[in-house]
mmCIF file of C-alpha atoms in Angstrom:
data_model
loop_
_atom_site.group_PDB
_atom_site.id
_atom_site.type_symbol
_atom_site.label_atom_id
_atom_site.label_comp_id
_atom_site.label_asym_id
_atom_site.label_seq_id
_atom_site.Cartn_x
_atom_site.Cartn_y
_atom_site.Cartn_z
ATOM 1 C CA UNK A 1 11.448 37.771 -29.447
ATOM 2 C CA UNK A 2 11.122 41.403 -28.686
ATOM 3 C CA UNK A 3 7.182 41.942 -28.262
ATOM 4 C CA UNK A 4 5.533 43.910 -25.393
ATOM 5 C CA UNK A 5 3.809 41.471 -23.342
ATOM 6 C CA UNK A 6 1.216 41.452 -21.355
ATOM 7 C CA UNK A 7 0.394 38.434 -18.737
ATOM 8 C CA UNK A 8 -2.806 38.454 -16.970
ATOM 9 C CA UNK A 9 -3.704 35.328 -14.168
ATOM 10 C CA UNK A 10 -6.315 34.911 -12.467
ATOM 11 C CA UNK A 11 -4.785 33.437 -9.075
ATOM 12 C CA UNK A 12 -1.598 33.406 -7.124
ATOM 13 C CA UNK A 13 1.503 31.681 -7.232
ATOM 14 C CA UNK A 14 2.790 29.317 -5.634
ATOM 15 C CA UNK A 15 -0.092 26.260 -6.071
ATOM 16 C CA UNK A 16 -0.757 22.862 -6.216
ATOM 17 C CA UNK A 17 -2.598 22.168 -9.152
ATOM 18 C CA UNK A 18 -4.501 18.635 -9.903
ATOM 19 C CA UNK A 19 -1.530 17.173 -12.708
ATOM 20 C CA UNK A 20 0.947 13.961 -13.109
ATOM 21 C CA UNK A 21 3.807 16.263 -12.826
ATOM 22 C CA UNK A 22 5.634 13.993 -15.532
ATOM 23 C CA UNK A 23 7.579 16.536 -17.902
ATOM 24 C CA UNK A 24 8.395 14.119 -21.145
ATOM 25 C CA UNK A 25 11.579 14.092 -22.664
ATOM 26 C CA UNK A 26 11.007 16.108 -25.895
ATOM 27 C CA UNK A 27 10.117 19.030 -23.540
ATOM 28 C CA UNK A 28 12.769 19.318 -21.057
ATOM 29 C CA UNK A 29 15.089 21.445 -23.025
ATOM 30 C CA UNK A 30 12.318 23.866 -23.981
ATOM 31 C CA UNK A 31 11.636 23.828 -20.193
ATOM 32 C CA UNK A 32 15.317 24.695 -19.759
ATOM 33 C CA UNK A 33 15.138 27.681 -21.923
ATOM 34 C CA UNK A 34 12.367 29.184 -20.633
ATOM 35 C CA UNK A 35 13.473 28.947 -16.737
ATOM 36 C CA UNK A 36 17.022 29.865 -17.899
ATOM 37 C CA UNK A 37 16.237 34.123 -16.440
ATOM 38 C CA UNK A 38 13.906 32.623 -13.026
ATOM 39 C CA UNK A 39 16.173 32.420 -9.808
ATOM 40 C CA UNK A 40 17.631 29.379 -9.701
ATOM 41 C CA UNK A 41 15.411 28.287 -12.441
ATOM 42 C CA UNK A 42 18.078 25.422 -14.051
ATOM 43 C CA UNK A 43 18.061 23.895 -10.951
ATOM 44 C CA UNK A 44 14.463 22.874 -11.157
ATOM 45 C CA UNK A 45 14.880 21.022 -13.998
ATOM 46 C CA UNK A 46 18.638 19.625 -12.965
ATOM 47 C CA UNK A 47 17.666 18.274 -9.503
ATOM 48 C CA UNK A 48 14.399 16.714 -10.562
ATOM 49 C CA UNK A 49 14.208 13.085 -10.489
ATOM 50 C CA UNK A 50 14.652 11.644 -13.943
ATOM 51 C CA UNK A 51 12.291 8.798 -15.285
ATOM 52 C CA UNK A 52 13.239 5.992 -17.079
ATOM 53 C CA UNK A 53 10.904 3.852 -16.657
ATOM 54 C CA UNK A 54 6.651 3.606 -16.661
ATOM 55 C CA UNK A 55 5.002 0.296 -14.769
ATOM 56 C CA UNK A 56 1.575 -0.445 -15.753
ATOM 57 C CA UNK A 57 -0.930 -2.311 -13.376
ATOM 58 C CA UNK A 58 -4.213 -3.488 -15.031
ATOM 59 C CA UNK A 59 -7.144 -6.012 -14.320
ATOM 60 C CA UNK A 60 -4.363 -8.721 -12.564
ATOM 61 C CA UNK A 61 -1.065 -8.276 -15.531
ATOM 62 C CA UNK A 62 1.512 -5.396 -15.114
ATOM 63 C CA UNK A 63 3.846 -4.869 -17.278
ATOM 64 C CA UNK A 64 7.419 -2.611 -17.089
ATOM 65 C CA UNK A 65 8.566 -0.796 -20.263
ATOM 66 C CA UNK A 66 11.647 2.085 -21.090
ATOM 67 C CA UNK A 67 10.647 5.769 -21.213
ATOM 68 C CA UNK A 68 12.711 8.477 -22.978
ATOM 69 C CA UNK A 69 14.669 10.002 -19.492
ATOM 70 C CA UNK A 70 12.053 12.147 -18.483
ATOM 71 C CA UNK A 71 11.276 14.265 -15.647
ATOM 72 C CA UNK A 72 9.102 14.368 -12.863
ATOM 73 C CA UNK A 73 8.658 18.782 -11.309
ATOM 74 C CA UNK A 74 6.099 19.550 -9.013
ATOM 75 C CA UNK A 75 3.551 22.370 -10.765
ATOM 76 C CA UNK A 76 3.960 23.966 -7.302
ATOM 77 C CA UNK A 77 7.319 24.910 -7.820
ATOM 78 C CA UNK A 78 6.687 25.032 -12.086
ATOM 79 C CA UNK A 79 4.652 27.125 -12.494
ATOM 80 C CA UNK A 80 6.233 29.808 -9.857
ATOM 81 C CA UNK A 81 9.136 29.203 -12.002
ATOM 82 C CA UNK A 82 7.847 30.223 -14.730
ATOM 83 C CA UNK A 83 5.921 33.288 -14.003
ATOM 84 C CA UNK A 84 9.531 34.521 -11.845
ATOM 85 C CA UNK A 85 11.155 33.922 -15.012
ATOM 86 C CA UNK A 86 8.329 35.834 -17.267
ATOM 87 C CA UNK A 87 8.850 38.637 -14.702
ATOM 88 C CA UNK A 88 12.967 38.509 -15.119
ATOM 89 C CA UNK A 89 12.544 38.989 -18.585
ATOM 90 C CA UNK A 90 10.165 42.261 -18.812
ATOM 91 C CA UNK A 91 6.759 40.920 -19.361
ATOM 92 C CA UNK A 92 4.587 42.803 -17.581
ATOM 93 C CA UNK A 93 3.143 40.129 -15.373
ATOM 94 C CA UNK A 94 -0.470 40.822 -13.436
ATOM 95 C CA UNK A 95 -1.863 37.911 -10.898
ATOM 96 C CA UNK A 96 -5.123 38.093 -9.588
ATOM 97 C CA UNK A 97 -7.174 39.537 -12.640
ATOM 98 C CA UNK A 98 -10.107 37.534 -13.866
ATOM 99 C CA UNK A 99 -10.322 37.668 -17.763
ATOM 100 C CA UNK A 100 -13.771 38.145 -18.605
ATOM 101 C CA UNK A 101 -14.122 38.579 -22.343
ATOM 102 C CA UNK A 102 -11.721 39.024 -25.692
ATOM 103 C CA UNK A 103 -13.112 40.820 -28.363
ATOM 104 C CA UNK A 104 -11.669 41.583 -32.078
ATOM 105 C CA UNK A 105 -12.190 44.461 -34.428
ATOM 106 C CA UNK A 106 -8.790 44.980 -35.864
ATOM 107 C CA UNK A 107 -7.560 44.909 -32.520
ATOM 108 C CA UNK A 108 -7.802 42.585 -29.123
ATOM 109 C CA UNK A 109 -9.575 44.160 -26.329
ATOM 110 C CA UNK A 110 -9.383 42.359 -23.233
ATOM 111 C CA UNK A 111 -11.828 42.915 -20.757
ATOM 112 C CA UNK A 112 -11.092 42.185 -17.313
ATOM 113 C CA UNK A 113 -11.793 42.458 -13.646
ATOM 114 C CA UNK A 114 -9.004 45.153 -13.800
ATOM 115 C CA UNK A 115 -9.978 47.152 -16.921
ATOM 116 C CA UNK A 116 -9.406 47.086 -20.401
ATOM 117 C CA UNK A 117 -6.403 46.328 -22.185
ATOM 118 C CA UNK A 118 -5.721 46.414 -26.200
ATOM 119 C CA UNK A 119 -3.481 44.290 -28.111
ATOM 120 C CA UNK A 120 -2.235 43.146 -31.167
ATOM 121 C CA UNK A 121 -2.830 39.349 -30.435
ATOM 122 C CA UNK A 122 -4.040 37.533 -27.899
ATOM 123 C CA UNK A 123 -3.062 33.859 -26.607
ATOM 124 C CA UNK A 124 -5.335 32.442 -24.284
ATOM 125 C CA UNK A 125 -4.011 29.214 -21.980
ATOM 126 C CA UNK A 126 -6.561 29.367 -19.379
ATOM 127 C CA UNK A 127 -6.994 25.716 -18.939
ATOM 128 C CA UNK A 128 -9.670 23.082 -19.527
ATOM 129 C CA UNK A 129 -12.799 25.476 -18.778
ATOM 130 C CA UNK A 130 -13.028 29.377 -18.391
ATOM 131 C CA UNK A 131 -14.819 31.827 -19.520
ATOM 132 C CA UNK A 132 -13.074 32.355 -22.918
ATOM 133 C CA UNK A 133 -14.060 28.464 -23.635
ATOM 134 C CA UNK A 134 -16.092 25.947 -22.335
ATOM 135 C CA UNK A 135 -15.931 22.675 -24.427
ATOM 136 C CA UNK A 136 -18.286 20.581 -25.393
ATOM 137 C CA UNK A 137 -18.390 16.997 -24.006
ATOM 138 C CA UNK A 138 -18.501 13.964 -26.856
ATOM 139 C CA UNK A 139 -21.585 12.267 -26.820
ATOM 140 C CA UNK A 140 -22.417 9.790 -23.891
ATOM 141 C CA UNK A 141 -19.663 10.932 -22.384
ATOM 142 C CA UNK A 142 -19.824 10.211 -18.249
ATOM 143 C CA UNK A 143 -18.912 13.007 -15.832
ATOM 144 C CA UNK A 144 -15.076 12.594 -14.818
ATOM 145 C CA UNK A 145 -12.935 14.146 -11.817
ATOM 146 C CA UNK A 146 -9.414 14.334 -11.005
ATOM 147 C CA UNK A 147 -7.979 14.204 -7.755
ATOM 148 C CA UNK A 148 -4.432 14.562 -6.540
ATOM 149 C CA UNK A 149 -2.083 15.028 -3.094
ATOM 150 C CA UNK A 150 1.737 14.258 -2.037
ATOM 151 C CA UNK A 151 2.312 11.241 0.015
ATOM 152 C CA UNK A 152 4.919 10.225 2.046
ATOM 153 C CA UNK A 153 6.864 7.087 0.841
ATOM 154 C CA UNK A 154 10.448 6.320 1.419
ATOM 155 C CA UNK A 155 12.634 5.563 -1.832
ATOM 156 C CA UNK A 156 10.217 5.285 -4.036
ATOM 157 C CA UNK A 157 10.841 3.914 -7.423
ATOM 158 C CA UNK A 158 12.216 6.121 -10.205
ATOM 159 C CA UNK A 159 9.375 5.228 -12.722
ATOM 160 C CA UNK A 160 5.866 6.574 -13.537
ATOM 161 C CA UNK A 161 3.529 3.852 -11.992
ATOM 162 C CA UNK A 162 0.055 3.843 -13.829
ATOM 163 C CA UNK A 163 -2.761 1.924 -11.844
ATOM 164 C CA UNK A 164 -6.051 1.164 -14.053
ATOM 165 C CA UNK A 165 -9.326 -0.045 -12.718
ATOM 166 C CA UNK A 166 -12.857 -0.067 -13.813
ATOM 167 C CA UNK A 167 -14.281 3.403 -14.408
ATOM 168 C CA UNK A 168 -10.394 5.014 -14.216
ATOM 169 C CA UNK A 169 -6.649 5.359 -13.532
ATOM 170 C CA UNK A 170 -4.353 6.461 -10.773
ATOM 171 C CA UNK A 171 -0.833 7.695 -12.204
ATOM 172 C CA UNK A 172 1.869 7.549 -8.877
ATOM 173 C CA UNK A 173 6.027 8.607 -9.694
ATOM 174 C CA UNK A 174 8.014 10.288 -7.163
ATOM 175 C CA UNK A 175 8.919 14.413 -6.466
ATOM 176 C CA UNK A 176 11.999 13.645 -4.447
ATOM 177 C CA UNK A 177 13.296 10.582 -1.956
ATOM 178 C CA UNK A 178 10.505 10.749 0.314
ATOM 179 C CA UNK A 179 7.272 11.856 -1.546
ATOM 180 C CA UNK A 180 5.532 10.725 -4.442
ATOM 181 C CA UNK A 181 2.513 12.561 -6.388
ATOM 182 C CA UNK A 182 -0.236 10.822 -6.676
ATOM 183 C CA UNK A 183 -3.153 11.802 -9.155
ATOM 184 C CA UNK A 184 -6.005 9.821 -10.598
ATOM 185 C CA UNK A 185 -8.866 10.537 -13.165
ATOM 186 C CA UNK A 186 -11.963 8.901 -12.227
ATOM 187 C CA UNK A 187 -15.552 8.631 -12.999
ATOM 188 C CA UNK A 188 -17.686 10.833 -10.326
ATOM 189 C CA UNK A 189 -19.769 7.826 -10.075
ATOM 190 C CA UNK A 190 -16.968 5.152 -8.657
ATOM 191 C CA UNK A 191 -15.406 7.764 -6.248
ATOM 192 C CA UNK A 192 -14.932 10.936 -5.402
ATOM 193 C CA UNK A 193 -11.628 10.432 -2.776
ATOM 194 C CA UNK A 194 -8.519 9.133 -2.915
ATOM 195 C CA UNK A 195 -8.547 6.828 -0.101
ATOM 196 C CA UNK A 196 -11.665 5.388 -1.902
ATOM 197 C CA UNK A 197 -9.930 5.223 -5.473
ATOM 198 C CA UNK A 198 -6.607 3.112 -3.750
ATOM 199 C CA UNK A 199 -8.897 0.380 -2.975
ATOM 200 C CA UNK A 200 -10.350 -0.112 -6.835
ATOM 201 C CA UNK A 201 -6.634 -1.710 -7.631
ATOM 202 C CA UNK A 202 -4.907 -4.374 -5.710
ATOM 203 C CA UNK A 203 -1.616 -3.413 -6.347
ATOM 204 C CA UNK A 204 -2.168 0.085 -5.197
ATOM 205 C CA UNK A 205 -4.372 -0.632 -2.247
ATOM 206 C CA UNK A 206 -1.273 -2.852 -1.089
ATOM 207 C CA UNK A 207 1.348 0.023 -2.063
ATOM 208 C CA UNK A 208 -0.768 3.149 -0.169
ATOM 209 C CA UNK A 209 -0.858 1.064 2.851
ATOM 210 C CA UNK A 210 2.348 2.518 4.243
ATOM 211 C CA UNK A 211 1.687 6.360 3.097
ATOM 212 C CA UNK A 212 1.235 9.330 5.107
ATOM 213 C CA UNK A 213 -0.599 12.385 3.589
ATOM 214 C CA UNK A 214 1.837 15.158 2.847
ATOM 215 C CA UNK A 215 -0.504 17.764 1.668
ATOM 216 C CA UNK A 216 -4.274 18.661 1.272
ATOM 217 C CA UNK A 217 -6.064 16.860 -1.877
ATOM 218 C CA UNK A 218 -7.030 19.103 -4.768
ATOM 219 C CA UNK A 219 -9.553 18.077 -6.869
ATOM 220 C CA UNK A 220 -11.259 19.539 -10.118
ATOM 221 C CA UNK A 221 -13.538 19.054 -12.606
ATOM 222 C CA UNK A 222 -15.746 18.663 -15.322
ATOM 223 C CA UNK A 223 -12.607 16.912 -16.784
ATOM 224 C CA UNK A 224 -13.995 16.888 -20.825
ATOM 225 C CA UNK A 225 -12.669 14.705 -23.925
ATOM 226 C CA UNK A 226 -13.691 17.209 -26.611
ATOM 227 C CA UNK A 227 -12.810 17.878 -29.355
ATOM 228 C CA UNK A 228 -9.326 20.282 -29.785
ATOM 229 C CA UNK A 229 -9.763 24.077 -30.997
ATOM 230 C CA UNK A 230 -6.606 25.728 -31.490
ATOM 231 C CA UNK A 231 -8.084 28.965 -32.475
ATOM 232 C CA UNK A 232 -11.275 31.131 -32.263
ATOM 233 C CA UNK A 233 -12.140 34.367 -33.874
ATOM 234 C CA UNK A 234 -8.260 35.306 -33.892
ATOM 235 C CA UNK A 235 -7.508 34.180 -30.409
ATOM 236 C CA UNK A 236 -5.478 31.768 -30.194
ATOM 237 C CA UNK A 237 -5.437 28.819 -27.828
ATOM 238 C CA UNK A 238 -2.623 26.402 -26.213
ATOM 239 C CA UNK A 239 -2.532 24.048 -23.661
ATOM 240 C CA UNK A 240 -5.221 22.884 -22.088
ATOM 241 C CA UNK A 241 -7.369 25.313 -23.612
ATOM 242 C CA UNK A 242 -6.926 24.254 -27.532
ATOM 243 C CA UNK A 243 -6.998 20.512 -26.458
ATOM 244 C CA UNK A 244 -7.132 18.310 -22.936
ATOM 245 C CA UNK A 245 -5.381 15.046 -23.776
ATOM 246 C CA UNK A 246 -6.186 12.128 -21.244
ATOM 247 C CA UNK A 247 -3.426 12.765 -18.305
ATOM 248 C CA UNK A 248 -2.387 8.655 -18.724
ATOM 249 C CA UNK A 249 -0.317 9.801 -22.090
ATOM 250 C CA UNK A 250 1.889 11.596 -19.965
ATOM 251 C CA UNK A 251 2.000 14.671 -22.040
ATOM 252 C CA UNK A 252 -0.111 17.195 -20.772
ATOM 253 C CA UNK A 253 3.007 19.800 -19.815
ATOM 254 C CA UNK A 254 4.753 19.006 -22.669
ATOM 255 C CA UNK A 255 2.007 19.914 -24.986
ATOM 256 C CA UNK A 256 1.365 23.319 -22.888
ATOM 257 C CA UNK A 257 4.983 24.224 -23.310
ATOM 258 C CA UNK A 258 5.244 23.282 -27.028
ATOM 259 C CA UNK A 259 1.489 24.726 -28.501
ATOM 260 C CA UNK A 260 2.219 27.594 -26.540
ATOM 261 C CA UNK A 261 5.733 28.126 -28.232
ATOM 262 C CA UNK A 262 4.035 27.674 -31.616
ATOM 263 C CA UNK A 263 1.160 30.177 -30.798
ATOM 264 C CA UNK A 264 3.806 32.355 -29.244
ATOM 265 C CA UNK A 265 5.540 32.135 -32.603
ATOM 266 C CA UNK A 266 2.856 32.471 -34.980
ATOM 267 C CA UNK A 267 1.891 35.577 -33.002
ATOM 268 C CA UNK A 268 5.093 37.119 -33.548
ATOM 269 C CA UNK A 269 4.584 37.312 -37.519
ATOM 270 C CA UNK A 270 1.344 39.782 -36.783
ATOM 271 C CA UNK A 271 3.452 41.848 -34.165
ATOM 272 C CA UNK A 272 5.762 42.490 -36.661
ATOM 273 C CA UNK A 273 3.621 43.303 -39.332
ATOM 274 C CA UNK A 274 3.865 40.708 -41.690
ATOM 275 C CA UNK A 275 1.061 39.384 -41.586
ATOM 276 C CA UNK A 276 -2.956 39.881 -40.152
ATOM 277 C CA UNK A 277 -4.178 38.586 -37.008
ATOM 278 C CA UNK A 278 -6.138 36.585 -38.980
ATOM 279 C CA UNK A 279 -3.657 34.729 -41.035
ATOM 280 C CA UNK A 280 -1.538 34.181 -37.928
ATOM 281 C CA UNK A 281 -4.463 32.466 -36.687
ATOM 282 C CA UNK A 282 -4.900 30.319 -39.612
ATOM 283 C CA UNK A 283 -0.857 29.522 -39.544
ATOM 284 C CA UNK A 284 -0.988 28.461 -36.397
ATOM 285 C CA UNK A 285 -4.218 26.550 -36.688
ATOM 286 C CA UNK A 286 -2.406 24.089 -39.409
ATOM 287 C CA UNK A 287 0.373 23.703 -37.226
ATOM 288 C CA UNK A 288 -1.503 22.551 -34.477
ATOM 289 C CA UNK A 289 -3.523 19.636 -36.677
ATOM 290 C CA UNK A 290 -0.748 18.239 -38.278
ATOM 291 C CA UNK A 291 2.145 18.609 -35.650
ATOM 292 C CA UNK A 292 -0.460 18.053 -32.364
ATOM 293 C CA UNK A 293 -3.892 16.964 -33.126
ATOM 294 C CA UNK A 294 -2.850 13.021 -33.772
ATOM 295 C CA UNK A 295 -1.688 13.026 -29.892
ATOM 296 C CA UNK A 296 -5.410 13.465 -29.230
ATOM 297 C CA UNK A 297 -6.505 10.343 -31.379
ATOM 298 C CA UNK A 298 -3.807 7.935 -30.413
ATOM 299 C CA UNK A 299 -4.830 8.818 -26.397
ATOM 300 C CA UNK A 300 -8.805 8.228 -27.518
ATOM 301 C CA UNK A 301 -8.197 4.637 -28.940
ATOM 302 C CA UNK A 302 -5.643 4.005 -26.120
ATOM 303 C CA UNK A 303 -8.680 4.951 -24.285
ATOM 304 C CA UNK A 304 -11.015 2.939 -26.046
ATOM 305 C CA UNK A 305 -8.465 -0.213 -25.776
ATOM 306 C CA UNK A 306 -7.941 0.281 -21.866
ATOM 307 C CA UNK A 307 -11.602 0.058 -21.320
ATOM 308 C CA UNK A 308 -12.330 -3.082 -23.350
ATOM 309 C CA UNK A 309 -13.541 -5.896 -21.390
ATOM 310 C CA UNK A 310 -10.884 -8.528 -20.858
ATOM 311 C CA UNK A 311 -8.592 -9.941 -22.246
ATOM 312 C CA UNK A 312 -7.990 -7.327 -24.885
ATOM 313 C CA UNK A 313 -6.481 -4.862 -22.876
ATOM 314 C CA UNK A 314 -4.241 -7.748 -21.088
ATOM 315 C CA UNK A 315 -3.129 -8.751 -24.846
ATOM 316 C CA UNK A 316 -2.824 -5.667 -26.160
ATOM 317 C CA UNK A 317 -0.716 -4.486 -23.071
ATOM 318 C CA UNK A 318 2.070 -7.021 -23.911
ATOM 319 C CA UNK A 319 3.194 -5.798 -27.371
ATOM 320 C CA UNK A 320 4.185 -3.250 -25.426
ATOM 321 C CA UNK A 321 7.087 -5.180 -24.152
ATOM 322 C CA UNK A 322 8.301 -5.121 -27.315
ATOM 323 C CA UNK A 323 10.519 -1.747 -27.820
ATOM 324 C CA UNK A 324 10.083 -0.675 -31.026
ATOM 325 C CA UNK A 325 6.180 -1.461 -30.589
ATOM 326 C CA UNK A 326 6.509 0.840 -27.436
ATOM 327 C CA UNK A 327 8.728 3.670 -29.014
ATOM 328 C CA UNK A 328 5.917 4.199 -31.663
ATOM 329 C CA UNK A 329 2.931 4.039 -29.719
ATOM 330 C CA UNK A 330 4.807 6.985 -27.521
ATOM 331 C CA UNK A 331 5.421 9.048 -30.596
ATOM 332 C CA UNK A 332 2.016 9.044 -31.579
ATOM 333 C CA UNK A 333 1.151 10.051 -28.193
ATOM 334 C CA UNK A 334 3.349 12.838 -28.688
ATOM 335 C CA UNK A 335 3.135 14.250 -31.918
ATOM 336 C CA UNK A 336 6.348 12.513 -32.792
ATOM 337 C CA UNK A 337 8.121 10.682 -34.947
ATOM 338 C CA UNK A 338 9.092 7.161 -33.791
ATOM 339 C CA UNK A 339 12.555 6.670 -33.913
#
């Protein structure tokens, strides 16, 4: 859009990062238009395995339901992607600096582990938890982890398998013919591992059986439900940082990609002039509550349903069966519209 831009990250790419690796439908074009400039960028997104399909597995009933074709890309190769294709297109791109602070007096100064730089707004997607916010867990809210590695399987299905079990969820969909991604969020207090966390569900105790370990587990954590902040003192947040939405809606990428598009444009109007920092801010703060913020609330009481005692989640699992029941609850998962 023709602003001087400045990238600062803290690590190093390529890595694994702890994630479902599902890219949603409404997301993959936006995806396609910003890889469009990395090396072989399209490709990425073209030779992906497409998902059609999401199995559920909880306390003893599964259940199979239609998915918008979606996508399933390794952050690995993502997120390299997408700092290449930052790079192709002139943004000054700097890995290994550690933000430490943003400040605002007219201007943004950001201080950092490799001196200060000024700007005229400032977009921060530095995840869950970093310096320039740490959240603030909901009340009686128990401490949660999420684990993930690549395992070996041959053929596996082309759907997004979600496992649930007391005290958490393990999400499994393939990355190409002979590997699938495997990530689950879990109370610290019911495990830790993911050897340990295959044995809390039948189904995917059985299914692991025959899986070989294709990389090293990450893990991370505090994973926190809090509240979503799309802006602070001018700054303005996307991703993960403005809001962490529970990883079983499937929308965690999507959401980075599209908040940071909207803060990306919002930001523009203050670049050029037209308006303050401030009211950029604001702008994009309104945006975010009415076109994001009731993807947070439909995950919570999805939340709250999965963890009901039986047989309420059971019921409440087959309505899903029906499609148009299924195509709304997706949509409000998502910010959307049901068709």
């Amino acid at each position: 859009m023709g602003a001087r831009v400045l990238l600062l990250e803290q690590g190093r790419f390529p890595r694994h990062k702890v994630c479902g690796e599902f890219v949603s439908s409404e997301s993959l074009e936006l995806l396609r238009q910003l890889l469009v400039h990395a090396p072989h960028g399209l490709d990425i997104v073209d030779r992906a395995p497409k998902i059609a399909r999401a199995r559920m597995f909880l306390q003893g009933t599964s259940i199979e339901i239609p998915v918008l074709a979606s996508a399933s890309i390794p952050r690995f190769v993502m997120d390299e992607a997408l700092w290449r294709a930052a790079h192709a297109v002139g943004v000054d791109c700097r890995d290994g600096v550690l933000v430490e602070e943003i400040r605002s007096n007219g201007e943004f100064r950001a201080i950092t582990s490799d001196g200060v730089f000024s700007a005229t707004t400032a977009i921060a997607t530095t995840g869950r938890w970093s310096k320039l916010r740490q959240p603030i867990a909901k009340p009686k809210a128990k401490k949660l982890i999420g684990v993930k590695a690549h395992y070996r399987e041959k053929n596996p299905v082309l759907s997004t398998d979600l496992y649930f079990f007391k005290g958490g969820y393990c999400g499994v969909q393939p990355v190409d013919t002979e590997t699938v991604n495997v990530a689950a969020l879990v109370k610290a207090e019911v495990a830790t591992e993911l050897s340990a966390i295959f044995d809390m569900n039948g189904d995917l105790a059985k299914r692991a059986l025959s899986w070989e370990l294709a990389m090293d587990p990450v893990s991370t954590s505090p994973l926190i439900f809090a509240e979503p902040e799309p802006e602070r003192d001018g700054v303005l947040f996307a991703g993960d940082t403005a809001g962490f939405i529970d990883p079983f809606a499937g929308d965690g990428i999507s959401l980075a990609l599209r908040t940071g598009t909207a803060a990306a444009q919002s930001a523009m109007h203050a670049i050029a002039g037209r308006v303050t920092a401030a009211e950029a801010a604001r702008t994009y703060r309104r945006r975010y509550e009415k076109q994001f913020l009731p993807a947070f609330h439909a995950a919570a009481q999805a939340r709250g349903l999965i963890g009901c005692p039986r047989p309420l989640p059971q019921f409440a699992l087959q309505f899903l069966r029906f499609p148009r029941v299924a195509r709304a609850v997706f949509a409000r998962t998502r910010g959307l519209q049901a068709a």
